[in-house]
Amino acid sequence: MTLQVTRVGSLNSDQVNFVLRSAMLAPSTHNTQPWLFRCTGTGIELHADPRRILPVTDPDRRELVLSCGAALFTLRTAIHALGFHPATSLMPSRVDPDLLAIVRPLAERTPEPRAVGLARAIPRRRTNRRPFLSTAVPRPILPLLRHATELEHAWMSILDAEQCRLLRDITDRAHLGQLADPAFLAELHRWTELRAGTRDGVPSYATAGSPADESWLLDEFGAAGAGPRADPLVVLIGSLTDGRLDRLQAGQALQRVLLTATAAGLDASFISPPILVPSARAELRRLVGSGVWPQVLLRFGYGSPLPWTPRRPLEDVLLGKPVSA
Ligand SMILES: Cc1cc2nc3c(=O)[nH]c(=O)nc-3n(C[C@H](O)[C@H](O)[C@H](O)COP(=O)(O)O)c2cc1C
């Protein structure tokens, strides 16, 4: 038995296949890919996959919803790039909290050049955890990244050198706390020691070459002997309130920012301890000011090419009526 992709609204089955396979390339915490899709005659439903919760790392499912938001933005972008309008309802059900969105592809039109550019970046985007090159990120990119965030109803703060220095200390303390928690380490190892043939979790080659200590991400200097590096570009994506809808929107903003950066030739990686550890998140919130709730902290720069991280087969993330293979 297998699940079959069928026509959805104006999209034929090949187009539905394309947009779903694109959505699955979104980033997710530990590559858990915590999303499920159901194709109805008129729309594509995005559901959170409760089997993919990280009880220790993400007890309130904040990162799960962010990851699903990233998949949602990717789905919308792929539909846009095919020349359809992705009419989107967020959190449409009062009874089913796992139904996060319904996207209905509407009338065909000329594909938007901006959406086409972002869609081309979908398969090229990678999380790059290795040290970046010393080339500084050109400042004209900053308004592009900020605008990308605001288009998805989230906020961006760009940290200055002093804030990065203080963030380094917050990150160090938060990370030490994480390393002292056996349950956190067990969950981390479960998802990052990928067995051959597994199509979820983070493969060792994706983390090879990146120091285990996360505060190096904020260093102005690379590995010993690598010479001075440019100031790191560190940005925070935040929301005005901290509910599920805010997180879903922040996840969409995250992916719009990442694709915008990829299209501009930039690489990105995540700085998570100050977001995941509640006391550190409170400190980060005070550090950045302006009342926003920190959702994602990213570092941008220029890196060397990386192989891709595998994804689950499409059939694993499809909900629906089984039909005979
Ligand atoms: C909300 C969120 C949090 C993440 N946190 C981390 C992190 O703490 N450390 C890390 O190395 N990668 C982090 N990632 C990146 C994922 O590990 C990555 O997306 C996944 O392994 C798939 O690889 P790819 O992004 O190269 O496609 C995060 C991604 C998301 C969406």
mmCIF file of N, CA, C and O and ligand atoms in Angstrom, residues 25-31 63 66-67 70 125-129 201-203 207 214 254 269-273 276 295-296 307-309 311, ligand 1:
data_model
loop_
_atom_site.group_PDB
_atom_site.id
_atom_site.type_symbol
_atom_site.label_atom_id
_atom_site.label_comp_id
_atom_site.label_asym_id
_atom_site.label_seq_id
_atom_site.Cartn_x
_atom_site.Cartn_y
_atom_site.Cartn_z
ATOM 1 N N LEU A 25 12.268 20.066 2.030
ATOM 2 C CA LEU A 25 13.678 20.493 2.113
ATOM 3 C C LEU A 25 13.874 21.607 3.149
ATOM 4 O O LEU A 25 14.986 22.113 3.319
ATOM 5 N N ALA A 26 12.796 21.989 3.818
ATOM 6 C CA ALA A 26 12.916 23.039 4.848
ATOM 7 C C ALA A 26 13.828 22.555 5.980
ATOM 8 O O ALA A 26 13.949 21.347 6.212
ATOM 9 N N PRO A 27 14.453 23.495 6.697
ATOM 10 C CA PRO A 27 15.245 23.083 7.869
ATOM 11 C C PRO A 27 14.324 22.693 9.022
ATOM 12 O O PRO A 27 13.181 23.156 9.092
ATOM 13 N N SER A 28 14.812 21.836 9.900
ATOM 14 C CA SER A 28 14.047 21.498 11.110
ATOM 15 C C SER A 28 15.027 21.115 12.204
ATOM 16 O O SER A 28 16.131 20.637 11.919
ATOM 17 N N THR A 29 14.628 21.312 13.442
ATOM 18 C CA THR A 29 15.512 21.003 14.570
ATOM 19 C C THR A 29 15.959 19.542 14.493
ATOM 20 O O THR A 29 15.120 18.640 14.383
ATOM 21 N N HIS A 30 17.250 19.311 14.553
ATOM 22 C CA HIS A 30 17.843 17.956 14.457
ATOM 23 C C HIS A 30 17.337 17.193 13.230
ATOM 24 O O HIS A 30 17.321 15.966 13.227
ATOM 25 N N ASN A 31 16.894 17.908 12.223
ATOM 26 C CA ASN A 31 16.338 17.272 11.020
ATOM 27 C C ASN A 31 15.234 16.263 11.372
ATOM 28 O O ASN A 31 15.132 15.184 10.782
ATOM 29 N N GLU A 63 10.071 24.797 18.848
ATOM 30 C CA GLU A 63 10.915 24.575 17.661
ATOM 31 C C GLU A 63 10.196 23.718 16.627
ATOM 32 O O GLU A 63 10.424 23.863 15.430
ATOM 33 N N LEU A 66 8.147 26.145 14.734
ATOM 34 C CA LEU A 66 9.042 26.946 13.874
ATOM 35 C C LEU A 66 9.434 26.154 12.628
ATOM 36 O O LEU A 66 9.413 26.680 11.507
ATOM 37 N N SER A 67 9.796 24.889 12.830
ATOM 38 C CA SER A 67 10.208 24.053 11.701
ATOM 39 C C SER A 67 9.053 23.897 10.713
ATOM 40 O O SER A 67 9.243 23.975 9.486
ATOM 41 N N ALA A 70 8.711 26.907 8.658
ATOM 42 C CA ALA A 70 9.698 26.945 7.567
ATOM 43 C C ALA A 70 9.214 26.098 6.386
ATOM 44 O O ALA A 70 9.345 26.488 5.221
ATOM 45 N N ARG A 125 19.963 25.582 -0.318
ATOM 46 C CA ARG A 125 20.157 26.009 1.074
ATOM 47 C C ARG A 125 20.678 24.857 1.937
ATOM 48 O O ARG A 125 20.242 23.727 1.787
ATOM 49 N N ARG A 126 21.630 25.134 2.797
ATOM 50 C CA ARG A 126 22.155 24.145 3.746
ATOM 51 C C ARG A 126 22.401 24.845 5.071
ATOM 52 O O ARG A 126 22.707 26.034 5.084
ATOM 53 N N THR A 127 22.345 24.093 6.157
ATOM 54 C CA THR A 127 22.862 24.615 7.428
ATOM 55 C C THR A 127 24.365 24.356 7.417
ATOM 56 O O THR A 127 24.785 23.206 7.295
ATOM 57 N N ASN A 128 25.155 25.417 7.527
ATOM 58 C CA ASN A 128 26.610 25.267 7.442
ATOM 59 C C ASN A 128 27.229 25.564 8.807
ATOM 60 O O ASN A 128 27.320 26.718 9.222
ATOM 61 N N ARG A 129 27.630 24.500 9.506
ATOM 62 C CA ARG A 129 28.128 24.628 10.879
ATOM 63 C C ARG A 129 29.634 24.849 10.945
ATOM 64 O O ARG A 129 30.197 24.908 12.027
ATOM 65 N N GLY A 201 17.325 12.942 11.133
ATOM 66 C CA GLY A 201 18.450 13.198 12.022
ATOM 67 C C GLY A 201 19.590 13.878 11.267
ATOM 68 O O GLY A 201 19.520 14.068 10.052
ATOM 69 N N VAL A 202 20.622 14.253 12.006
ATOM 70 C CA VAL A 202 21.742 15.005 11.407
ATOM 71 C C VAL A 202 22.914 14.059 11.175
ATOM 72 O O VAL A 202 23.435 13.471 12.127
ATOM 73 N N PRO A 203 23.356 13.887 9.923
ATOM 74 C CA PRO A 203 24.478 12.978 9.657
ATOM 75 C C PRO A 203 25.795 13.560 10.166
ATOM 76 O O PRO A 203 25.945 14.774 10.255
ATOM 77 N N THR A 207 28.098 17.747 10.545
ATOM 78 C CA THR A 207 28.662 18.448 11.705
ATOM 79 C C THR A 207 30.183 18.363 11.716
ATOM 80 O O THR A 207 30.838 19.035 12.517
ATOM 81 N N GLU A 214 29.598 25.799 21.138
ATOM 82 C CA GLU A 214 28.848 26.665 20.223
ATOM 83 C C GLU A 214 29.283 28.133 20.270
ATOM 84 O O GLU A 214 28.940 28.901 19.393
ATOM 85 N N LEU A 254 11.818 32.777 9.165
ATOM 86 C CA LEU A 254 13.125 32.111 9.164
ATOM 87 C C LEU A 254 13.463 31.606 7.761
ATOM 88 O O LEU A 254 14.554 31.861 7.235
ATOM 89 N N SER A 269 24.085 29.388 9.946
ATOM 90 C CA SER A 269 23.931 28.323 10.939
ATOM 91 C C SER A 269 23.205 28.889 12.153
ATOM 92 O O SER A 269 23.037 30.105 12.284
ATOM 93 N N PHE A 270 22.760 27.968 12.999
ATOM 94 C CA PHE A 270 21.892 28.315 14.132
ATOM 95 C C PHE A 270 22.713 28.373 15.419
ATOM 96 O O PHE A 270 23.596 27.544 15.624
ATOM 97 N N ILE A 271 22.394 29.315 16.284
ATOM 98 C CA ILE A 271 23.002 29.369 17.624
ATOM 99 C C ILE A 271 21.855 29.119 18.597
ATOM 100 O O ILE A 271 21.035 30.005 18.837
ATOM 101 N N SER A 272 21.791 27.897 19.117
ATOM 102 C CA SER A 272 20.566 27.512 19.827
ATOM 103 C C SER A 272 20.559 27.615 21.343
ATOM 104 O O SER A 272 19.497 27.856 21.913
ATOM 105 N N PRO A 273 21.698 27.404 22.049
ATOM 106 C CA PRO A 273 21.587 27.378 23.518
ATOM 107 C C PRO A 273 20.863 28.588 24.105
ATOM 108 O O PRO A 273 20.011 28.423 24.994
ATOM 109 N N LEU A 276 17.142 27.903 23.582
ATOM 110 C CA LEU A 276 16.527 26.695 24.157
ATOM 111 C C LEU A 276 16.504 26.707 25.681
ATOM 112 O O LEU A 276 15.630 26.094 26.294
ATOM 113 N N GLN A 295 13.140 33.966 18.874
ATOM 114 C CA GLN A 295 12.691 32.690 18.294
ATOM 115 C C GLN A 295 13.848 31.942 17.635
ATOM 116 O O GLN A 295 13.981 30.746 17.815
ATOM 117 N N VAL A 296 14.671 32.639 16.867
ATOM 118 C CA VAL A 296 15.799 31.975 16.192
ATOM 119 C C VAL A 296 16.989 32.934 16.161
ATOM 120 O O VAL A 296 16.820 34.119 15.876
ATOM 121 N N PRO A 307 27.593 18.746 1.444
ATOM 122 C CA PRO A 307 26.588 17.811 0.917
ATOM 123 C C PRO A 307 25.239 18.048 1.599
ATOM 124 O O PRO A 307 25.187 18.670 2.660
ATOM 125 N N TRP A 308 24.187 17.542 1.004
ATOM 126 C CA TRP A 308 22.860 17.772 1.586
ATOM 127 C C TRP A 308 22.577 16.764 2.692
ATOM 128 O O TRP A 308 23.210 15.700 2.787
ATOM 129 N N THR A 309 21.630 17.106 3.540
ATOM 130 C CA THR A 309 21.183 16.236 4.621
ATOM 131 C C THR A 309 19.913 15.516 4.149
ATOM 132 O O THR A 309 18.981 16.177 3.688
ATOM 133 N N ARG A 311 16.364 13.505 3.531
ATOM 134 C CA ARG A 311 14.993 13.699 4.012
ATOM 135 C C ARG A 311 14.235 12.378 3.942
ATOM 136 O O ARG A 311 14.604 11.471 3.202
HETATM 137 C C1 LIG B 1 14.123 25.840 14.612
HETATM 138 C C2 LIG B 1 15.442 25.215 14.189
HETATM 139 C C3 LIG B 1 16.478 25.068 15.116
HETATM 140 C C4 LIG B 1 17.703 24.524 14.730
HETATM 141 N N1 LIG B 1 18.704 24.428 15.664
HETATM 142 C C5 LIG B 1 19.922 23.974 15.276
HETATM 143 C C6 LIG B 1 21.008 23.931 16.197
HETATM 144 O O1 LIG B 1 20.862 24.237 17.361
HETATM 145 N N2 LIG B 1 22.218 23.528 15.770
HETATM 146 C C7 LIG B 1 22.422 23.141 14.476
HETATM 147 O O2 LIG B 1 23.542 22.802 14.128
HETATM 148 N N3 LIG B 1 21.410 23.154 13.571
HETATM 149 C C8 LIG B 1 20.172 23.566 13.942
HETATM 150 N N4 LIG B 1 19.148 23.601 13.047
HETATM 151 C C9 LIG B 1 19.391 23.161 11.672
HETATM 152 C C10 LIG B 1 18.967 21.710 11.457
HETATM 153 O O3 LIG B 1 19.797 20.821 12.140
HETATM 154 C C11 LIG B 1 18.960 21.439 9.945
HETATM 155 O O4 LIG B 1 17.960 22.235 9.364
HETATM 156 C C12 LIG B 1 18.692 19.998 9.585
HETATM 157 O O5 LIG B 1 19.730 19.168 10.037
HETATM 158 C C13 LIG B 1 18.559 19.815 8.063
HETATM 159 O O6 LIG B 1 19.722 20.234 7.397
HETATM 160 P P1 LIG B 1 19.722 21.426 6.349
HETATM 161 O O7 LIG B 1 19.272 22.668 7.047
HETATM 162 O O8 LIG B 1 21.144 21.504 5.877
HETATM 163 O O9 LIG B 1 18.770 21.059 5.238
HETATM 164 C C14 LIG B 1 17.898 24.105 13.394
HETATM 165 C C15 LIG B 1 16.847 24.233 12.479
HETATM 166 C C16 LIG B 1 15.635 24.787 12.865
HETATM 167 C C17 LIG B 1 14.516 24.941 11.856
#
